[in-house]
Coordinates of C-alpha atoms and ligand atoms in Angstrom, one line a residue:
M1 CA -8.9 71.6 -4.5
T2 CA -6.2 71.2 -3.7
G3 CA -4.4 74.6 -3.1
N4 CA -2.6 76.1 -0.6
A5 CA -4.1 78.1 2.2
W6 CA -3.2 79.3 5.9
W7 CA -4.0 76.6 7.7
K8 CA -1.2 74.4 5.8
E9 CA 1.5 76.9 6.1
A10 CA 0.9 77.8 10.2
V11 CA 1.9 75.6 12.9
V12 CA 0.4 75.1 16.0
Y13 CA 0.9 75.6 19.5
Q14 CA -1.4 73.4 22.1
I15 CA -2.1 75.1 25.4
Y16 CA -3.9 72.8 28.1
P17 CA -4.2 75.9 30.4
R18 CA -4.6 74.5 33.8
S19 CA -0.9 73.6 33.2
F20 CA 0.2 76.5 31.4
Y21 CA 1.0 79.2 33.6
D22 CA -1.1 81.0 36.8
S23 CA -2.0 84.8 36.7
N24 CA -3.3 85.3 40.6
G25 CA -1.8 82.5 42.5
D26 CA -4.4 80.2 43.3
G27 CA -2.8 77.1 41.6
I28 CA -4.4 76.7 38.1
G29 CA -3.7 78.4 35.4
D30 CA -5.2 80.8 34.0
L31 CA -6.7 82.7 30.6
Q32 CA -5.1 85.8 32.1
G33 CA -1.9 83.7 32.3
I34 CA -1.9 82.6 29.0
I35 CA -2.3 86.7 27.8
Q36 CA 1.1 87.6 29.9
K37 CA 2.6 84.7 27.5
L38 CA 1.5 85.5 24.4
D39 CA 5.0 87.3 23.5
Y40 CA 6.8 84.3 24.5
L41 CA 4.5 83.0 21.8
V42 CA 5.2 85.1 19.3
D43 CA 9.0 84.9 20.3
L44 CA 9.0 80.5 19.4
G45 CA 7.3 81.7 15.6
I46 CA 4.0 79.6 15.8
D47 CA 0.8 80.9 14.6
V48 CA -1.9 78.9 15.8
I49 CA -3.1 78.2 19.9
W50 CA -4.9 75.4 20.2
L51 CA -7.0 76.4 23.4
C52 CA -7.8 73.2 25.3
P53 CA -11.6 73.8 26.8
V54 CA -12.6 76.6 28.9
Y55 CA -15.8 77.0 28.9
K56 CA -17.5 75.9 32.3
S57 CA -17.3 73.3 33.6
P58 CA -17.1 70.7 36.7
N59 CA -13.6 69.6 36.3
D60 CA -14.5 66.1 36.3
D61 CA -12.0 65.3 33.0
N62 CA -10.4 69.0 33.0
G63 CA -13.0 70.4 31.4
Y64 CA -13.9 68.1 28.6
D65 CA -17.4 67.6 30.8
I66 CA -18.7 71.2 29.6
S67 CA -22.1 72.3 31.7
D68 CA -22.1 75.3 29.9
Y69 CA -20.5 75.8 26.1
E70 CA -21.2 79.8 26.3
D71 CA -19.4 80.5 29.8
I72 CA -16.1 80.3 31.0
M73 CA -15.1 77.6 33.9
D74 CA -14.9 80.8 36.7
D75 CA -10.8 78.7 37.1
F76 CA -9.8 79.7 34.1
G77 CA -11.7 83.7 34.1
S78 CA -14.4 85.4 32.8
M79 CA -15.9 86.0 29.1
K80 CA -14.3 89.5 29.7
D81 CA -10.2 87.3 30.2
F82 CA -11.9 85.3 26.5
D83 CA -12.7 88.3 24.7
E84 CA -8.9 90.1 26.0
L85 CA -7.7 86.7 24.5
L86 CA -8.4 86.7 22.0
E87 CA -8.3 90.1 20.3
E88 CA -4.2 90.5 22.1
A89 CA -4.2 87.4 20.3
H90 CA -5.0 88.7 16.7
K91 CA -3.3 92.2 17.9
R92 CA 0.1 89.7 17.7
G93 CA -0.9 87.3 14.4
I94 CA -1.7 85.1 16.4
K95 CA -5.2 82.7 15.4
L96 CA -6.7 80.7 18.1
I97 CA -9.2 78.0 17.5
M98 CA -11.4 76.5 20.0
D99 CA -11.3 73.0 21.3
L100 CA -15.2 71.1 20.8
V101 CA -17.1 68.6 22.8
L102 CA -19.7 67.4 21.1
N103 CA -20.1 64.4 21.8
H104 CA -21.3 64.8 25.8
T105 CA -21.4 67.5 28.1
S106 CA -20.9 66.9 31.7
D107 CA -24.0 65.6 34.1
E108 CA -24.2 69.0 35.4
H109 CA -25.1 70.9 32.1
P110 CA -29.0 72.2 32.1
W111 CA -29.8 69.8 29.4
F112 CA -28.8 67.0 31.4
I113 CA -30.5 68.0 34.8
E114 CA -33.8 67.7 32.4
S115 CA -32.9 64.8 30.4
R116 CA -33.1 62.7 33.5
S117 CA -35.9 64.6 35.7
S118 CA -38.5 62.3 33.8
L119 CA -39.1 59.9 31.7
D120 CA -41.0 62.4 29.8
N121 CA -39.2 65.6 29.9
P122 CA -39.0 66.7 26.5
K123 CA -35.5 66.4 26.8
R124 CA -35.2 62.7 27.9
D125 CA -34.7 62.2 23.9
W126 CA -31.2 64.9 24.4
Y127 CA -29.3 61.9 25.9
I128 CA -28.9 58.0 25.4
W129 CA -31.1 56.4 27.9
K130 CA -32.6 52.6 28.0
D131 CA -34.2 50.1 30.3
G132 CA -31.4 47.4 31.8
K133 CA -31.2 43.5 30.6
D134 CA -32.5 40.6 33.0
G135 CA -31.3 43.1 35.6
A136 CA -28.2 44.8 34.6
E137 CA -26.7 46.9 31.8
P138 CA -28.1 47.1 28.8
N139 CA -25.4 45.6 26.9
N140 CA -21.7 44.9 27.4
W141 CA -20.2 48.2 26.0
E142 CA -16.6 49.3 27.6
S143 CA -16.2 52.8 28.9
I144 CA -12.9 54.4 27.0
F145 CA -12.1 55.2 30.8
S146 CA -12.9 51.3 31.9
G147 CA -15.8 49.4 33.2
S148 CA -19.3 49.7 31.8
A149 CA -20.5 52.2 29.5
W150 CA -23.8 52.3 31.5
D151 CA -24.5 53.9 34.3
F152 CA -28.0 53.8 36.8
D153 CA -29.7 56.4 36.9
E154 CA -32.4 55.5 40.6
E155 CA -34.6 58.3 40.2
T156 CA -35.7 56.8 36.5
K157 CA -35.2 53.6 36.8
Q158 CA -32.9 53.6 33.4
Y159 CA -29.6 53.5 32.8
Y160 CA -27.8 56.5 30.4
L161 CA -25.0 56.2 28.1
H162 CA -21.1 57.3 28.6
L163 CA -17.7 56.7 26.7
F164 CA -15.9 58.3 28.7
S165 CA -16.6 59.2 33.0
K166 CA -20.3 58.5 34.0
K167 CA -20.4 62.3 34.5
Q168 CA -19.8 62.9 31.0
P169 CA -23.6 61.3 29.4
D170 CA -23.6 61.2 25.7
L171 CA -25.7 63.3 23.6
N172 CA -27.9 61.3 21.6
W173 CA -27.0 63.0 18.2
E174 CA -30.2 60.6 16.1
N175 CA -32.4 63.9 18.1
E176 CA -32.8 66.8 15.1
E177 CA -32.9 69.1 18.6
V178 CA -30.1 68.0 20.2
R179 CA -28.4 68.6 16.6
N180 CA -29.5 71.8 16.2
A181 CA -29.6 73.4 19.9
L182 CA -25.7 72.2 19.1
F183 CA -25.3 74.2 15.5
D184 CA -26.7 77.3 17.3
M185 CA -23.5 77.2 19.7
V186 CA -20.8 76.2 17.1
N187 CA -22.1 79.2 15.4
R188 CA -22.2 81.9 17.7
W189 CA -18.5 80.8 18.8
I190 CA -17.4 81.0 14.5
D191 CA -19.5 85.0 15.3
K192 CA -17.1 85.8 18.6
G193 CA -14.5 85.8 15.7
I194 CA -12.2 82.5 17.2
D195 CA -9.9 80.9 13.8
G196 CA -11.1 77.6 14.0
F197 CA -12.2 74.0 15.6
R198 CA -10.3 71.2 17.1
I199 CA -13.5 68.8 17.3
D200 CA -13.1 66.5 20.4
A201 CA -14.0 62.4 19.9
I202 CA -15.6 63.7 16.9
S203 CA -16.0 60.0 15.3
H204 CA -17.8 58.8 18.5
I205 CA -21.0 60.6 17.7
K206 CA -23.2 58.2 15.8
K207 CA -23.2 54.7 17.5
K208 CA -24.6 51.3 15.8
P209 CA -28.4 51.4 16.1
G210 CA -30.2 48.8 18.6
F211 CA -26.6 48.4 20.4
P212 CA -26.5 45.4 20.4
D213 CA -23.1 43.5 22.5
M214 CA -20.0 44.2 21.7
P215 CA -17.4 40.6 20.8
N216 CA -14.4 42.4 22.1
P217 CA -15.7 45.0 23.9
K218 CA -12.2 44.9 26.4
N219 CA -10.3 45.5 23.7
K220 CA -11.5 48.7 23.1
Q221 CA -7.7 50.5 22.4
Y222 CA -8.2 48.7 18.9
V223 CA -9.5 50.0 16.1
E224 CA -11.3 46.9 14.9
C225 CA -12.9 45.9 18.6
F226 CA -14.5 48.9 18.9
P227 CA -16.4 49.4 15.8
Y228 CA -20.0 49.9 17.2
M229 CA -19.5 53.6 18.7
S230 CA -16.7 55.1 16.1
N231 CA -17.0 56.1 12.9
Y232 CA -19.9 53.5 12.8
D233 CA -21.5 53.6 9.5
G234 CA -23.8 56.1 9.1
I235 CA -21.8 59.3 10.6
D236 CA -21.3 60.7 7.4
V237 CA -24.8 61.7 7.7
H238 CA -24.4 63.7 10.6
L239 CA -20.7 65.4 9.7
H240 CA -21.8 66.4 6.9
E241 CA -25.1 68.4 8.8
F242 CA -22.8 69.8 10.9
V243 CA -20.2 70.7 8.5
D244 CA -23.1 72.6 6.0
S245 CA -24.7 73.7 9.2
T246 CA -21.9 75.7 10.8
I247 CA -18.0 75.5 9.5
K248 CA -18.3 75.1 5.8
G249 CA -17.0 78.0 3.7
K250 CA -15.9 80.2 6.5
N251 CA -12.0 79.9 6.0
L252 CA -11.5 78.2 9.0
M253 CA -8.5 75.4 10.6
T254 CA -10.7 72.4 11.3
V255 CA -9.3 69.4 13.1
G256 CA -10.4 66.5 14.1
E257 CA -9.9 64.3 16.5
A258 CA -10.6 61.1 15.1
N259 CA -10.0 57.4 17.2
G260 CA -10.5 54.5 14.4
V261 CA -10.7 56.7 11.4
S262 CA -8.7 54.9 9.4
L263 CA -7.1 55.3 5.7
K264 CA -9.6 53.7 3.8
D265 CA -11.8 56.8 4.7
I266 CA -10.0 59.3 4.9
D267 CA -11.2 61.1 1.7
K268 CA -13.9 61.0 3.5
W269 CA -13.0 62.6 6.4
V270 CA -10.7 65.5 4.9
G271 CA -11.0 65.4 1.4
E272 CA -9.3 68.2 -0.1
D273 CA -13.2 68.7 -2.2
N274 CA -15.4 66.9 0.3
G275 CA -13.8 66.0 3.6
Y276 CA -15.9 66.8 7.2
F277 CA -12.3 68.9 8.3
N278 CA -9.3 70.6 6.9
M279 CA -7.1 67.7 9.0
I280 CA -7.7 64.6 11.7
F281 CA -5.5 63.2 14.7
Q282 CA -5.2 60.0 13.5
F283 CA -4.7 57.1 16.0
E284 CA -2.7 54.4 14.3
H285 CA 0.5 55.3 15.6
L286 CA -1.1 55.6 19.0
Q287 CA -2.0 52.1 19.0
L288 CA 1.3 51.1 18.4
W289 CA 2.5 52.8 21.7
N290 CA -0.5 51.6 23.4
K291 CA 0.1 47.9 22.4
N292 CA 3.7 47.8 23.4
Q293 CA 2.5 49.8 26.3
N294 CA 4.8 52.7 25.8
G295 CA 7.5 50.4 25.9
F296 CA 8.4 51.0 22.0
T297 CA 11.0 49.7 20.6
D298 CA 11.2 49.0 16.2
V299 CA 10.9 52.9 15.0
Q300 CA 10.5 51.3 11.2
E301 CA 7.4 50.4 12.4
L302 CA 6.1 53.9 13.1
M303 CA 8.1 55.3 9.7
K304 CA 5.5 52.9 8.4
I305 CA 2.4 54.0 9.9
L306 CA 3.4 57.1 9.3
S307 CA 4.7 57.1 5.7
N308 CA 1.2 55.6 4.6
W309 CA -0.5 58.3 5.8
Q310 CA 1.7 61.4 3.9
Y311 CA 1.5 58.6 0.8
S312 CA -2.6 58.4 0.8
L313 CA -3.1 61.4 1.8
E314 CA -0.1 62.8 -1.1
G315 CA -2.8 65.6 -4.1
H316 CA -5.7 65.0 -1.9
G317 CA -5.8 65.5 1.8
W318 CA -3.8 67.7 4.9
N319 CA -1.7 66.1 7.6
A320 CA -2.2 66.8 11.5
L321 CA 1.6 65.7 12.3
F322 CA 2.2 65.8 16.2
L323 CA 3.7 63.6 18.8
E324 CA 1.8 64.8 22.5
N325 CA -0.8 66.5 23.2
H326 CA -2.4 66.4 27.1
D327 CA -3.5 62.9 26.4
L328 CA 0.1 61.4 25.9
T329 CA 2.7 60.9 27.9
R330 CA 5.7 63.2 27.3
C331 CA 7.5 61.3 23.0
V332 CA 11.2 62.5 25.1
S333 CA 10.6 59.6 27.7
T334 CA 8.7 57.6 25.8
L335 CA 10.2 57.5 21.9
G336 CA 13.3 59.3 23.0
D337 CA 15.8 58.8 26.5
D338 CA 15.4 61.4 29.0
R339 CA 17.2 60.3 31.1
N340 CA 21.0 60.3 29.5
Y341 CA 20.4 62.0 26.0
R342 CA 17.3 64.1 26.5
V343 CA 18.5 67.5 24.7
E344 CA 19.6 65.2 21.6
S345 CA 16.3 63.1 21.5
A346 CA 14.1 65.9 22.3
K347 CA 16.2 67.4 19.2
M348 CA 15.8 64.7 16.9
L349 CA 11.9 63.9 18.0
G350 CA 11.2 67.0 16.9
A351 CA 12.9 66.7 13.4
L352 CA 11.7 63.3 12.8
Y353 CA 8.2 64.8 12.5
F354 CA 7.9 68.6 12.1
F355 CA 9.3 68.2 8.4
M356 CA 7.0 65.7 7.6
K357 CA 3.9 67.5 5.2
G358 CA 1.1 68.4 6.9
T359 CA 0.4 71.1 10.0
P360 CA 3.0 70.5 13.1
F361 CA 1.3 71.1 15.9
I362 CA 4.1 71.3 19.7
Y363 CA 2.3 70.8 22.8
Q364 CA 2.9 72.9 25.4
G365 CA 6.3 71.8 27.5
Q366 CA 7.6 69.7 24.3
E367 CA 9.6 72.8 22.7
I368 CA 11.7 72.6 25.5
G369 CA 11.9 68.7 26.1
M370 CA 10.1 68.5 29.4
T371 CA 9.5 64.4 30.8
N372 CA 7.1 62.5 32.2
A373 CA 6.0 63.9 35.5
Y374 CA 6.4 59.7 37.1
Y375 CA 4.6 60.5 39.7
E376 CA 5.4 58.6 42.5
K377 CA 1.6 58.3 44.5
I378 CA -1.5 58.0 43.3
E379 CA -3.2 60.9 45.5
D380 CA -0.3 62.7 42.9
Y381 CA -2.5 61.8 40.2
N382 CA -5.6 63.7 38.3
D383 CA -6.6 61.9 35.3
V384 CA -10.5 60.4 35.8
G385 CA -10.0 57.8 33.1
M386 CA -6.5 55.9 35.0
L387 CA -7.8 56.8 38.8
Q388 CA -11.2 54.9 37.0
F389 CA -8.7 51.9 35.7
Y390 CA -6.3 51.8 38.7
S391 CA -9.9 51.2 41.4
L392 CA -11.2 48.8 38.7
E393 CA -7.9 46.7 38.8
R394 CA -7.0 47.2 42.6
A395 CA -11.0 45.3 42.8
K396 CA -9.5 41.8 40.9
G397 CA -6.5 41.9 43.1
V398 CA -4.2 43.7 41.1
S399 CA -1.4 44.9 43.3
H400 CA -0.9 48.5 44.4
D401 CA 2.8 48.5 42.9
V402 CA 2.2 46.7 39.7
L403 CA -0.9 49.5 38.8
I404 CA 1.3 52.3 39.8
E405 CA 4.3 51.3 37.4
I406 CA 1.7 51.2 34.6
L407 CA 1.0 55.0 35.5
K408 CA 3.8 56.6 35.3
R409 CA 4.4 55.2 32.0
T410 CA 1.5 55.7 30.3
C411 CA -1.3 57.9 33.0
R412 CA -1.7 61.1 31.0
D413 CA -1.0 63.3 34.0
N414 CA 2.7 62.6 32.4
G415 CA 1.7 65.0 30.1
R416 CA -0.7 67.8 32.2
S417 CA 2.7 68.5 35.4
P418 CA 2.4 72.5 35.5
M419 CA 4.7 74.2 32.1
Q420 CA 8.1 74.9 34.0
W421 CA 8.8 78.3 33.3
D422 CA 11.9 79.2 35.5
S423 CA 13.7 77.5 38.6
S424 CA 11.8 79.7 41.2
P425 CA 9.3 77.6 43.1
F426 CA 7.1 75.7 41.5
G427 CA 9.2 76.6 38.1
G428 CA 7.3 80.0 37.7
F429 CA 4.2 78.6 36.7
T430 CA 2.4 80.3 39.6
K431 CA 3.4 82.5 42.5
G432 CA 1.3 80.3 45.0
E433 CA 2.0 78.4 47.7
K434 CA 0.6 74.8 45.3
T435 CA -0.1 74.2 42.2
W436 CA -3.8 72.1 41.5
I437 CA -1.3 68.5 40.2
G438 CA 2.5 68.4 41.3
V439 CA 5.0 70.1 39.1
N440 CA 7.9 68.4 37.9
P441 CA 11.3 67.8 40.2
N442 CA 13.5 68.6 37.4
Y443 CA 12.0 72.7 36.6
S444 CA 15.1 73.4 38.5
E445 CA 17.0 72.1 34.7
I446 CA 14.4 72.0 32.4
N447 CA 12.6 75.5 31.7
V448 CA 11.8 78.0 29.8
S449 CA 14.9 81.0 31.3
Q450 CA 17.0 78.7 31.2
Q451 CA 16.5 77.8 27.4
L452 CA 16.0 81.3 25.9
N453 CA 20.0 82.4 25.2
N454 CA 21.1 78.9 24.9
N455 CA 21.8 78.6 21.7
H456 CA 22.2 74.8 22.1
S457 CA 18.6 74.3 23.9
V458 CA 16.0 71.9 22.8
L459 CA 14.2 75.2 22.7
S460 CA 16.0 77.6 20.5
F461 CA 16.5 74.0 18.1
Y462 CA 12.4 74.8 17.8
K463 CA 12.1 78.5 17.0
K464 CA 15.1 77.5 14.1
M465 CA 12.7 74.2 12.9
I466 CA 9.4 76.8 12.5
A467 CA 11.4 79.5 11.5
L468 CA 13.0 77.5 8.3
R469 CA 9.7 75.4 8.0
K470 CA 8.5 79.1 7.1
K471 CA 11.2 80.1 4.7
E472 CA 11.7 77.1 3.0
K473 CA 8.3 76.3 1.0
V474 CA 9.4 72.6 0.0
F475 CA 9.1 72.1 4.2
V476 CA 5.3 73.1 3.7
Y477 CA 4.4 71.9 0.4
G478 CA 7.1 69.7 -1.2
K479 CA 6.1 65.8 -1.6
Y480 CA 7.5 63.4 1.1
E481 CA 9.2 60.0 0.0
Y482 CA 10.5 58.0 2.6
M483 CA 14.1 56.3 2.1
D484 CA 14.7 52.8 3.1
N485 CA 17.8 51.8 4.3
E486 CA 19.5 48.8 5.9
Q487 CA 20.4 50.1 9.7
S488 CA 17.0 49.7 11.3
D489 CA 17.2 53.0 13.6
I490 CA 18.3 55.3 11.1
V491 CA 14.9 56.9 9.2
A492 CA 15.7 59.5 6.3
Y493 CA 13.1 60.8 4.6
T494 CA 12.5 63.8 1.5
R495 CA 10.3 66.6 0.3
T496 CA 10.7 67.8 -3.2
L497 CA 9.0 70.7 -4.7
E498 CA 10.2 72.0 -8.3
D499 CA 13.9 72.5 -8.0
S500 CA 14.7 72.4 -4.4
K501 CA 15.0 69.5 -2.6
A502 CA 15.1 68.5 1.8
L503 CA 16.8 65.7 3.6
I504 CA 16.1 64.7 7.1
L505 CA 18.0 62.3 8.7
C506 CA 17.7 60.9 11.9
N507 CA 19.5 58.4 14.5
F508 CA 16.8 56.9 16.8
G509 CA 19.1 55.0 18.8
K510 CA 21.8 55.2 21.4
V511 CA 24.9 54.1 19.5
V512 CA 26.2 55.5 16.7
L513 CA 25.9 54.6 13.3
P514 CA 27.0 54.8 10.1
H515 CA 25.0 55.8 7.2
S516 CA 24.8 55.6 3.2
V517 CA 21.8 58.4 2.3
P518 CA 23.8 60.7 0.2
I519 CA 24.1 63.9 1.7
D520 CA 27.1 65.4 -1.0
N521 CA 26.1 68.6 -2.1
G522 CA 23.4 69.3 0.3
E523 CA 23.5 72.3 2.9
L524 CA 23.5 71.2 6.3
V525 CA 20.6 73.7 7.2
L526 CA 19.8 72.4 10.9
H527 CA 21.5 70.1 13.3
N528 CA 21.1 68.8 16.7
Y529 CA 25.1 68.1 18.1
K530 CA 27.3 71.3 17.6
K531 CA 29.0 69.6 14.8
V532 CA 29.1 66.9 12.3
T533 CA 32.3 64.4 13.5
E534 CA 32.1 62.7 9.5
A535 CA 30.1 63.5 7.1
Y536 CA 28.5 59.2 7.0
I537 CA 28.3 58.5 11.2
L538 CA 25.4 59.8 13.6
Q539 CA 26.1 60.8 16.2
P540 CA 23.7 58.6 19.3
Y541 CA 20.2 61.3 18.9
E542 CA 21.5 62.9 15.4
A543 CA 19.4 64.7 13.8
R544 CA 19.9 66.5 10.3
V545 CA 18.6 68.4 8.2
Y546 CA 20.2 69.3 4.5
L547 CA 19.0 71.0 1.6
F548 CA 19.9 70.6 -1.7
K549 CA 19.1 73.6 -4.3
S550 CA 19.1 73.6 -8.1
Y551 CA 18.2 69.6 -7.2
A552 CA 19.5 67.3 -10.1
G553 CA 18.6 64.7 -9.1
E554 CA 21.5 63.3 -6.6
L555 CA 19.4 61.7 -4.1
D556 CA 17.6 58.6 -5.9
E557 CA 18.4 55.9 -4.6
Ligands
LIG601 C1 -10.6 63.3 23.7 C2 -9.6 64.7 24.9 C3 -9.8 64.2 26.3 C4 -11.2 63.6 26.4 C5 -12.1 63.2 26.2 C6 -13.8 63.1 26.3 O1 -10.1 62.1 23.8 O2 -8.6 64.8 24.4 O3 -8.7 64.9 27.1 O4 -10.8 62.9 28.1 O5 -11.6 63.3 24.4 O6 -13.8 64.6 26.4
LIG602 CA1 -5.1 81.2 38.8

């Protein structure tokens, strides 16, 4: 069925709780902090919160290493706080989706503690244990966080698999008891009344049987090089069983994190009739950024990828739209210009992705144009994956200076610095004396309070985008079409629904550019400059949105 749905009309706001708002002065964001900021989110106009993991965790990977799925991390509060958050969000008409980590647990989860305790423990087979080969690891697989994907257990003399950090052992989805234990847990959360899930690392749950060596294990950034542990044949059996046993028919919002899933499998993953999920986060455009080491250049290449997803899903699937999340750098730093055109480029990037067809996701801080943290010292960093990379590269002899530059450009911590609420110490994130990770010193210029009453702020622009999408259904259900044009820095696309048409026109570059996209008869409904200087000339990073009502074909090329 390709009908209307609440999760298609919704705008989602992603909260990374550690860095959102600290209510008790210990320097760590928490659930009560989120409750205190719910009215800010109401004012912004979002419909759904995606809450990054808040389950009990020793925090090796900031909550993506879960030691108890049915309790709350001490740093964040208690289950009572969670229930209160859910209730307070619902009271305000905001839905809440949880992050669901099913590929692995913490090594401190009781399941793993039992599993590692002896070769014949009943839970031994709940994780992936193998004998070494010729005195070394069972195979050449690399962890997504660098280094071998295997860790040796001294007690039982076997290796266990971890696709992420060694404190995140992979669950063995081939074991039926594991699957049932996970499904029961998921159903208990559904029974609590939450509104859906973002399903973490779900494309990795099936591994190539026999665990043979990979042809090119180091090149894991690229889909074609790590096929043995991403979207591997047979994963559909697990995913169908998961869907049938948990989320099916429950009117939830579901979005799978799907590294390695390409358009050829799209019907299986998000087909409207039988897809596993409502949406997925695809990785194709992220690989483009990786390939260029975040030194992004060609916007047409980006648009080609995004347009492909738009066209391929038209009529039978739904996109998740995003430029930022807790695993990425800040878009204004990577794709825009965070020095000379921060406000303009932050807004332009917003318009560029937000009006495509799909459900838009906004990552905390994106709506005020927060920039990369660019931490200078290795001690400032926290990201378990990047620290692992740093120490392995140092051991190989790569210089500290070279590595710090890579971290400054690509480390996930760039997007994890505390939310900048106002110009008081620590950006108003905490009333305490410290924060778990450094606040970006630019908080005195870039913060919520300074932008709230400024009609030309990035925040006001995001509010207008959200309101516009809510008001005009063409932005939700309209068909997407990319408009080719001769200027490589100009992006233009249209959305069409019955007799209305919208045009999104962006200058992706730092120089003034003429354009030839027809705009006569269009009503300018959103703009990131105070005024249009000349109709057919775009200022640096200018973005305009036009509406053509009673559309009569003027925009045909
Ligand atoms: C996902 C999460 C990321 C985490 C990883 C392991 O990619 O988004 O933050 O490190 O899974 O759970
Ligand atoms: Ca706190």
